[in-house]
PDB file of N, CA and C in Angstrom:
ATOM      1  N   MET A   6     140.195 -12.413 202.622  1.00 71.00           N
ATOM      2  CA  MET A   6     139.621 -12.980 203.806  1.00 71.00           C
ATOM      3  C   MET A   6     138.125 -13.175 203.574  1.00 71.00           C
ATOM      4  N   LEU A   7     137.626 -14.326 203.983  1.00 71.00           N
ATOM      5  CA  LEU A   7     136.205 -14.631 203.840  1.00 71.00           C
ATOM      6  C   LEU A   7     135.535 -14.615 205.206  1.00 71.00           C
ATOM      7  N   HIS A   8     134.357 -14.090 205.244  1.00 87.00           N
ATOM      8  CA  HIS A   8     133.588 -14.085 206.478  1.00 87.00           C
ATOM      9  C   HIS A   8     132.600 -15.244 206.456  1.00 87.00           C
ATOM     10  N   THR A   9     132.250 -15.730 207.625  1.00 87.00           N
ATOM     11  CA  THR A   9     131.343 -16.864 207.738  1.00 87.00           C
ATOM     12  C   THR A   9     130.012 -16.596 207.048  1.00 87.00           C
ATOM     13  N   LEU A  10     129.457 -15.415 207.239  1.00 89.00           N
ATOM     14  CA  LEU A  10     128.179 -15.075 206.615  1.00 89.00           C
ATOM     15  C   LEU A  10     128.290 -15.110 205.090  1.00 89.00           C
ATOM     16  N   GLU A  11     129.403 -14.611 204.577  1.00 89.00           N
ATOM     17  CA  GLU A  11     129.634 -14.605 203.130  1.00 89.00           C
ATOM     18  C   GLU A  11     129.716 -16.037 202.586  1.00 89.00           C
ATOM     19  N   LEU A  12     130.421 -16.906 203.306  1.00 87.00           N
ATOM     20  CA  LEU A  12     130.509 -18.307 202.887  1.00 87.00           C
ATOM     21  C   LEU A  12     129.134 -18.969 202.916  1.00 87.00           C
ATOM     22  N   LYS A  13     128.367 -18.681 203.953  1.00 87.00           N
ATOM     23  CA  LYS A  13     127.029 -19.259 204.075  1.00 87.00           C
ATOM     24  C   LYS A  13     126.142 -18.825 202.908  1.00 87.00           C
ATOM     25  N   GLN A  14     126.234 -17.556 202.525  1.00 89.00           N
ATOM     26  CA  GLN A  14     125.429 -17.029 201.423  1.00 89.00           C
ATOM     27  C   GLN A  14     125.794 -17.682 200.088  1.00 89.00           C
ATOM     28  N   HIS A  15     127.048 -18.107 199.967  1.00 90.00           N
ATOM     29  CA  HIS A  15     127.524 -18.723 198.721  1.00 90.00           C
ATOM     30  C   HIS A  15     127.632 -20.243 198.847  1.00 90.00           C
ATOM     31  N   HIS A  16     126.920 -20.816 199.825  1.00 90.00           N
ATOM     32  CA  HIS A  16     126.867 -22.271 200.016  1.00 90.00           C
ATOM     33  C   HIS A  16     128.257 -22.880 200.182  1.00 90.00           C
ATOM     34  N   GLN A  17     129.041 -22.278 201.063  1.00 92.00           N
ATOM     35  CA  GLN A  17     130.382 -22.763 201.411  1.00 92.00           C
ATOM     36  C   GLN A  17     131.348 -22.752 200.227  1.00 92.00           C
ATOM     37  N   THR A  18     131.155 -21.826 199.299  1.00 92.00           N
ATOM     38  CA  THR A  18     132.029 -21.695 198.136  1.00 92.00           C
ATOM     39  C   THR A  18     132.617 -20.293 198.103  1.00 92.00           C
ATOM     40  N   CYS A  19     133.920 -20.196 197.903  1.00 91.00           N
ATOM     41  CA  CYS A  19     134.588 -18.902 197.791  1.00 91.00           C
ATOM     42  C   CYS A  19     134.208 -18.273 196.453  1.00 91.00           C
ATOM     43  N   HIS A  20     133.664 -17.068 196.506  1.00 88.00           N
ATOM     44  CA  HIS A  20     133.254 -16.423 195.252  1.00 88.00           C
ATOM     45  C   HIS A  20     134.439 -15.799 194.512  1.00 88.00           C
ATOM     46  N   HIS A  21     135.628 -15.826 195.115  1.00 88.00           N
ATOM     47  CA  HIS A  21     136.832 -15.315 194.454  1.00 88.00           C
ATOM     48  C   HIS A  21     137.512 -16.400 193.608  1.00 88.00           C
ATOM     49  N   CYS A  22     137.620 -17.606 194.187  1.00 93.00           N
ATOM     50  CA  CYS A  22     138.382 -18.659 193.499  1.00 93.00           C
ATOM     51  C   CYS A  22     137.575 -19.938 193.261  1.00 93.00           C
ATOM     52  N   ASP A  23     136.326 -19.979 193.683  1.00 93.00           N
ATOM     53  CA  ASP A  23     135.435 -21.140 193.540  1.00 93.00           C
ATOM     54  C   ASP A  23     135.870 -22.364 194.349  1.00 93.00           C
ATOM     55  N   HIS A  24     136.677 -22.149 195.392  1.00 94.00           N
ATOM     56  CA  HIS A  24     137.034 -23.255 196.284  1.00 94.00           C
ATOM     57  C   HIS A  24     135.793 -23.663 197.067  1.00 94.00           C
ATOM     58  N   HIS A  25     135.539 -24.963 197.161  1.00 94.00           N
ATOM     59  CA  HIS A  25     134.392 -25.479 197.902  1.00 94.00           C
ATOM     60  C   HIS A  25     134.854 -25.956 199.275  1.00 94.00           C
ATOM     61  N   PHE A  26     134.336 -25.321 200.314  1.00 93.00           N
ATOM     62  CA  PHE A  26     134.641 -25.715 201.679  1.00 93.00           C
ATOM     63  C   PHE A  26     133.687 -26.835 202.099  1.00 93.00           C
ATOM     64  N   LEU A  27     134.020 -27.510 203.194  1.00 92.00           N
ATOM     65  CA  LEU A  27     133.172 -28.592 203.676  1.00 92.00           C
ATOM     66  C   LEU A  27     131.797 -28.067 204.061  1.00 92.00           C
ATOM     67  N   MET A  28     130.794 -28.870 203.793  1.00 91.00           N
ATOM     68  CA  MET A  28     129.422 -28.542 204.164  1.00 91.00           C
ATOM     69  C   MET A  28     128.880 -29.732 204.947  1.00 91.00           C
ATOM     70  N   ASP A  29     128.295 -29.466 206.109  1.00 89.00           N
ATOM     71  CA  ASP A  29     127.773 -30.586 206.887  1.00 89.00           C
ATOM     72  C   ASP A  29     126.482 -31.120 206.270  1.00 89.00           C
ATOM     73  N   ALA A  30     126.069 -32.272 206.733  1.00 88.00           N
ATOM     74  CA  ALA A  30     124.919 -32.960 206.143  1.00 88.00           C
ATOM     75  C   ALA A  30     123.639 -32.143 206.241  1.00 88.00           C
ATOM     76  N   HIS A  31     123.423 -31.480 207.370  1.00 90.00           N
ATOM     77  CA  HIS A  31     122.197 -30.697 207.538  1.00 90.00           C
ATOM     78  C   HIS A  31     122.135 -29.536 206.545  1.00 90.00           C
ATOM     79  N   ASP A  32     123.254 -28.857 206.337  1.00 91.00           N
ATOM     80  CA  ASP A  32     123.285 -27.757 205.364  1.00 91.00           C
ATOM     81  C   ASP A  32     123.097 -28.273 203.937  1.00 91.00           C
ATOM     82  N   ARG A  33     123.685 -29.430 203.630  1.00 93.00           N
ATOM     83  CA  ARG A  33     123.547 -30.016 202.289  1.00 93.00           C
ATOM     84  C   ARG A  33     122.084 -30.389 202.017  1.00 93.00           C
ATOM     85  N   ILE A  34     121.432 -30.980 202.996  1.00 94.00           N
ATOM     86  CA  ILE A  34     120.019 -31.340 202.837  1.00 94.00           C
ATOM     87  C   ILE A  34     119.172 -30.089 202.658  1.00 94.00           C
ATOM     88  N   ALA A  35     119.450 -29.046 203.450  1.00 92.00           N
ATOM     89  CA  ALA A  35     118.702 -27.790 203.328  1.00 92.00           C
ATOM     90  C   ALA A  35     118.884 -27.176 201.947  1.00 92.00           C
ATOM     91  N   LEU A  36     120.051 -27.355 201.357  1.00 92.00           N
ATOM     92  CA  LEU A  36     120.326 -26.823 200.024  1.00 92.00           C
ATOM     93  C   LEU A  36     119.558 -27.594 198.940  1.00 92.00           C
ATOM     94  N   LEU A  37     119.427 -28.900 199.121  1.00 95.00           N
ATOM     95  CA  LEU A  37     118.855 -29.751 198.082  1.00 95.00           C
ATOM     96  C   LEU A  37     117.348 -29.990 198.196  1.00 95.00           C
ATOM     97  N   ALA A  38     116.821 -29.939 199.414  1.00 96.00           N
ATOM     98  CA  ALA A  38     115.411 -30.285 199.624  1.00 96.00           C
ATOM     99  C   ALA A  38     114.575 -29.035 199.892  1.00 96.00           C
ATOM    100  N   ASP A  39     113.302 -29.124 199.564  1.00 97.00           N
ATOM    101  CA  ASP A  39     112.376 -28.043 199.889  1.00 97.00           C
ATOM    102  C   ASP A  39     112.250 -27.933 201.404  1.00 97.00           C
ATOM    103  N   PRO A  40     112.000 -26.736 201.918  1.00 93.00           N
ATOM    104  CA  PRO A  40     111.848 -26.566 203.370  1.00 93.00           C
ATOM    105  C   PRO A  40     110.773 -27.502 203.934  1.00 93.00           C
ATOM    106  N   ASP A  41     111.083 -28.117 205.044  1.00 93.00           N
ATOM    107  CA  ASP A  41     110.171 -29.020 205.764  1.00 93.00           C
ATOM    108  C   ASP A  41     109.726 -30.229 204.946  1.00 93.00           C
ATOM    109  N   SER A  42     110.450 -30.580 203.887  1.00 96.00           N
ATOM    110  CA  SER A  42     110.059 -31.741 203.086  1.00 96.00           C
ATOM    111  C   SER A  42     110.925 -32.968 203.372  1.00 96.00           C
ATOM    112  N   PHE A  43     112.067 -32.777 204.013  1.00 94.00           N
ATOM    113  CA  PHE A  43     112.971 -33.897 204.273  1.00 94.00           C
ATOM    114  C   PHE A  43     112.533 -34.638 205.528  1.00 94.00           C
ATOM    115  N   GLU A  44     112.413 -35.940 205.415  1.00 94.00           N
ATOM    116  CA  GLU A  44     112.060 -36.771 206.557  1.00 94.00           C
ATOM    117  C   GLU A  44     113.153 -37.816 206.740  1.00 94.00           C
ATOM    118  N   GLU A  45     113.874 -37.717 207.830  1.00 92.00           N
ATOM    119  CA  GLU A  45     114.972 -38.641 208.097  1.00 92.00           C
ATOM    120  C   GLU A  45     114.429 -40.019 208.460  1.00 92.00           C
ATOM    121  N   THR A  46     115.029 -41.048 207.879  1.00 94.00           N
ATOM    122  CA  THR A  46     114.671 -42.430 208.204  1.00 94.00           C
ATOM    123  C   THR A  46     115.945 -43.180 208.571  1.00 94.00           C
ATOM    124  N   GLU A  47     115.782 -44.312 209.160  1.00 91.00           N
ATOM    125  CA  GLU A  47     116.922 -45.178 209.502  1.00 91.00           C
ATOM    126  C   GLU A  47     117.958 -44.458 210.354  1.00 91.00           C
ATOM    127  N   LYS A  48     117.512 -43.733 211.381  1.00 86.00           N
ATOM    128  CA  LYS A  48     118.432 -42.981 212.238  1.00 86.00           C
ATOM    129  C   LYS A  48     119.437 -43.880 212.950  1.00 86.00           C
ATOM    130  N   ASP A  49     119.050 -45.110 213.222  1.00 88.00           N
ATOM    131  CA  ASP A  49     119.912 -46.016 213.977  1.00 88.00           C
ATOM    132  C   ASP A  49     120.779 -46.899 213.084  1.00 88.00           C
ATOM    133  N   LEU A  50     120.803 -46.635 211.792  1.00 88.00           N
ATOM    134  CA  LEU A  50     121.595 -47.419 210.854  1.00 88.00           C
ATOM    135  C   LEU A  50     123.083 -47.219 211.147  1.00 88.00           C
ATOM    136  N   VAL A  51     123.825 -48.306 211.241  1.00 83.00           N
ATOM    137  CA  VAL A  51     125.260 -48.221 211.515  1.00 83.00           C
ATOM    138  C   VAL A  51     126.040 -48.852 210.369  1.00 83.00           C
ATOM    139  N   SER A  52     127.267 -48.415 210.216  1.00 86.00           N
ATOM    140  CA  SER A  52     128.123 -48.916 209.152  1.00 86.00           C
ATOM    141  C   SER A  52     128.630 -50.320 209.490  1.00 86.00           C
ATOM    142  N   ALA A  53     128.742 -51.163 208.474  1.00 90.00           N
ATOM    143  CA  ALA A  53     129.271 -52.518 208.639  1.00 90.00           C
ATOM    144  C   ALA A  53     130.632 -52.600 207.946  1.00 90.00           C
ATOM    145  N   ASN A  54     131.326 -53.684 208.156  1.00 92.00           N
ATOM    146  CA  ASN A  54     132.640 -53.887 207.553  1.00 92.00           C
ATOM    147  C   ASN A  54     132.646 -55.209 206.777  1.00 92.00           C
ATOM    148  N   PRO A  55     131.872 -55.308 205.691  1.00 92.00           N
ATOM    149  CA  PRO A  55     131.766 -56.589 204.981  1.00 92.00           C
ATOM    150  C   PRO A  55     133.055 -57.024 204.289  1.00 92.00           C
ATOM    151  N   LEU A  56     133.963 -56.108 204.018  1.00 94.00           N
ATOM    152  CA  LEU A  56     135.214 -56.472 203.341  1.00 94.00           C
ATOM    153  C   LEU A  56     136.357 -56.730 204.316  1.00 94.00           C
ATOM    154  N   GLY A  57     136.116 -56.519 205.607  1.00 94.00           N
ATOM    155  CA  GLY A  57     137.109 -56.834 206.623  1.00 94.00           C
ATOM    156  C   GLY A  57     138.313 -55.906 206.657  1.00 94.00           C
ATOM    157  N   PHE A  58     138.111 -54.614 206.414  1.00 94.00           N
ATOM    158  CA  PHE A  58     139.219 -53.657 206.492  1.00 94.00           C
ATOM    159  C   PHE A  58     139.755 -53.590 207.918  1.00 94.00           C
ATOM    160  N   THR A  59     141.072 -53.507 208.049  1.00 94.00           N
ATOM    161  CA  THR A  59     141.667 -53.408 209.377  1.00 94.00           C
ATOM    162  C   THR A  59     141.397 -52.030 209.961  1.00 94.00           C
ATOM    163  N   ASN A  60     141.188 -51.975 211.259  1.00 94.00           N
ATOM    164  CA  ASN A  60     140.935 -50.742 212.018  1.00 94.00           C
ATOM    165  C   ASN A  60     139.673 -50.007 211.571  1.00 94.00           C
ATOM    166  N   TYR A  61     138.819 -50.649 210.799  1.00 94.00           N
ATOM    167  CA  TYR A  61     137.617 -49.984 210.288  1.00 94.00           C
ATOM    168  C   TYR A  61     136.696 -49.563 211.428  1.00 94.00           C
ATOM    169  N   ARG A  62     136.473 -50.458 212.379  1.00 91.00           N
ATOM    170  CA  ARG A  62     135.581 -50.151 213.496  1.00 91.00           C
ATOM    171  C   ARG A  62     136.084 -48.938 214.283  1.00 91.00           C
ATOM    172  N   GLU A  63     137.391 -48.875 214.530  1.00 93.00           N
ATOM    173  CA  GLU A  63     137.955 -47.748 215.273  1.00 93.00           C
ATOM    174  C   GLU A  63     137.795 -46.445 214.498  1.00 93.00           C
ATOM    175  N   LYS A  64     138.005 -46.498 213.198  1.00 92.00           N
ATOM    176  CA  LYS A  64     137.856 -45.299 212.372  1.00 92.00           C
ATOM    177  C   LYS A  64     136.412 -44.809 212.380  1.00 92.00           C
ATOM    178  N   ILE A  65     135.475 -45.728 212.240  1.00 90.00           N
ATOM    179  CA  ILE A  65     134.060 -45.362 212.240  1.00 90.00           C
ATOM    180  C   ILE A  65     133.660 -44.790 213.595  1.00 90.00           C
ATOM    181  N   GLU A  66     134.101 -45.416 214.670  1.00 90.00           N
ATOM    182  CA  GLU A  66     133.767 -44.912 216.005  1.00 90.00           C
ATOM    183  C   GLU A  66     134.363 -43.530 216.231  1.00 90.00           C
ATOM    184  N   GLY A  67     135.574 -43.292 215.726  1.00 91.00           N
ATOM    185  CA  GLY A  67     136.195 -41.971 215.834  1.00 91.00           C
ATOM    186  C   GLY A  67     135.420 -40.915 215.067  1.00 91.00           C
ATOM    187  N   MET A  68     134.972 -41.264 213.862  1.00 87.00           N
ATOM    188  CA  MET A  68     134.182 -40.320 213.064  1.00 87.00           C
ATOM    189  C   MET A  68     132.816 -40.077 213.703  1.00 87.00           C
ATOM    190  N   ARG A  69     132.224 -41.114 214.260  1.00 85.00           N
ATOM    191  CA  ARG A  69     130.920 -40.977 214.912  1.00 85.00           C
ATOM    192  C   ARG A  69     131.033 -40.050 216.125  1.00 85.00           C
ATOM    193  N   ALA A  70     132.144 -40.129 216.840  1.00 88.00           N
ATOM    194  CA  ALA A  70     132.342 -39.267 218.011  1.00 88.00           C
ATOM    195  C   ALA A  70     132.471 -37.800 217.608  1.00 88.00           C
ATOM    196  N   LYS A  71     132.972 -37.542 216.401  1.00 85.00           N
ATOM    197  CA  LYS A  71     133.135 -36.166 215.924  1.00 85.00           C
ATOM    198  C   LYS A  71     131.821 -35.538 215.480  1.00 85.00           C
ATOM    199  N   THR A  72     130.838 -36.360 215.136  1.00 72.00           N
ATOM    200  CA  THR A  72     129.578 -35.818 214.601  1.00 72.00           C
ATOM    201  C   THR A  72     128.430 -35.942 215.565  1.00 72.00           C
TER     202      THR A  72
END
């Protein structure tokens, strides 16, 4: 059994089997960038569908609602 604190200390990786759990964008940026050095740009940038995939807009809107 893994505890949340233990996973956080190991950057969302199980130290028993090396399984990598999902890491959200904020945690990934904190892992890769120096503290207070990341500056977000293009906050209003939205995904486009240049290849015309079916149901793409619905999928993107569903994912956007989750985050």
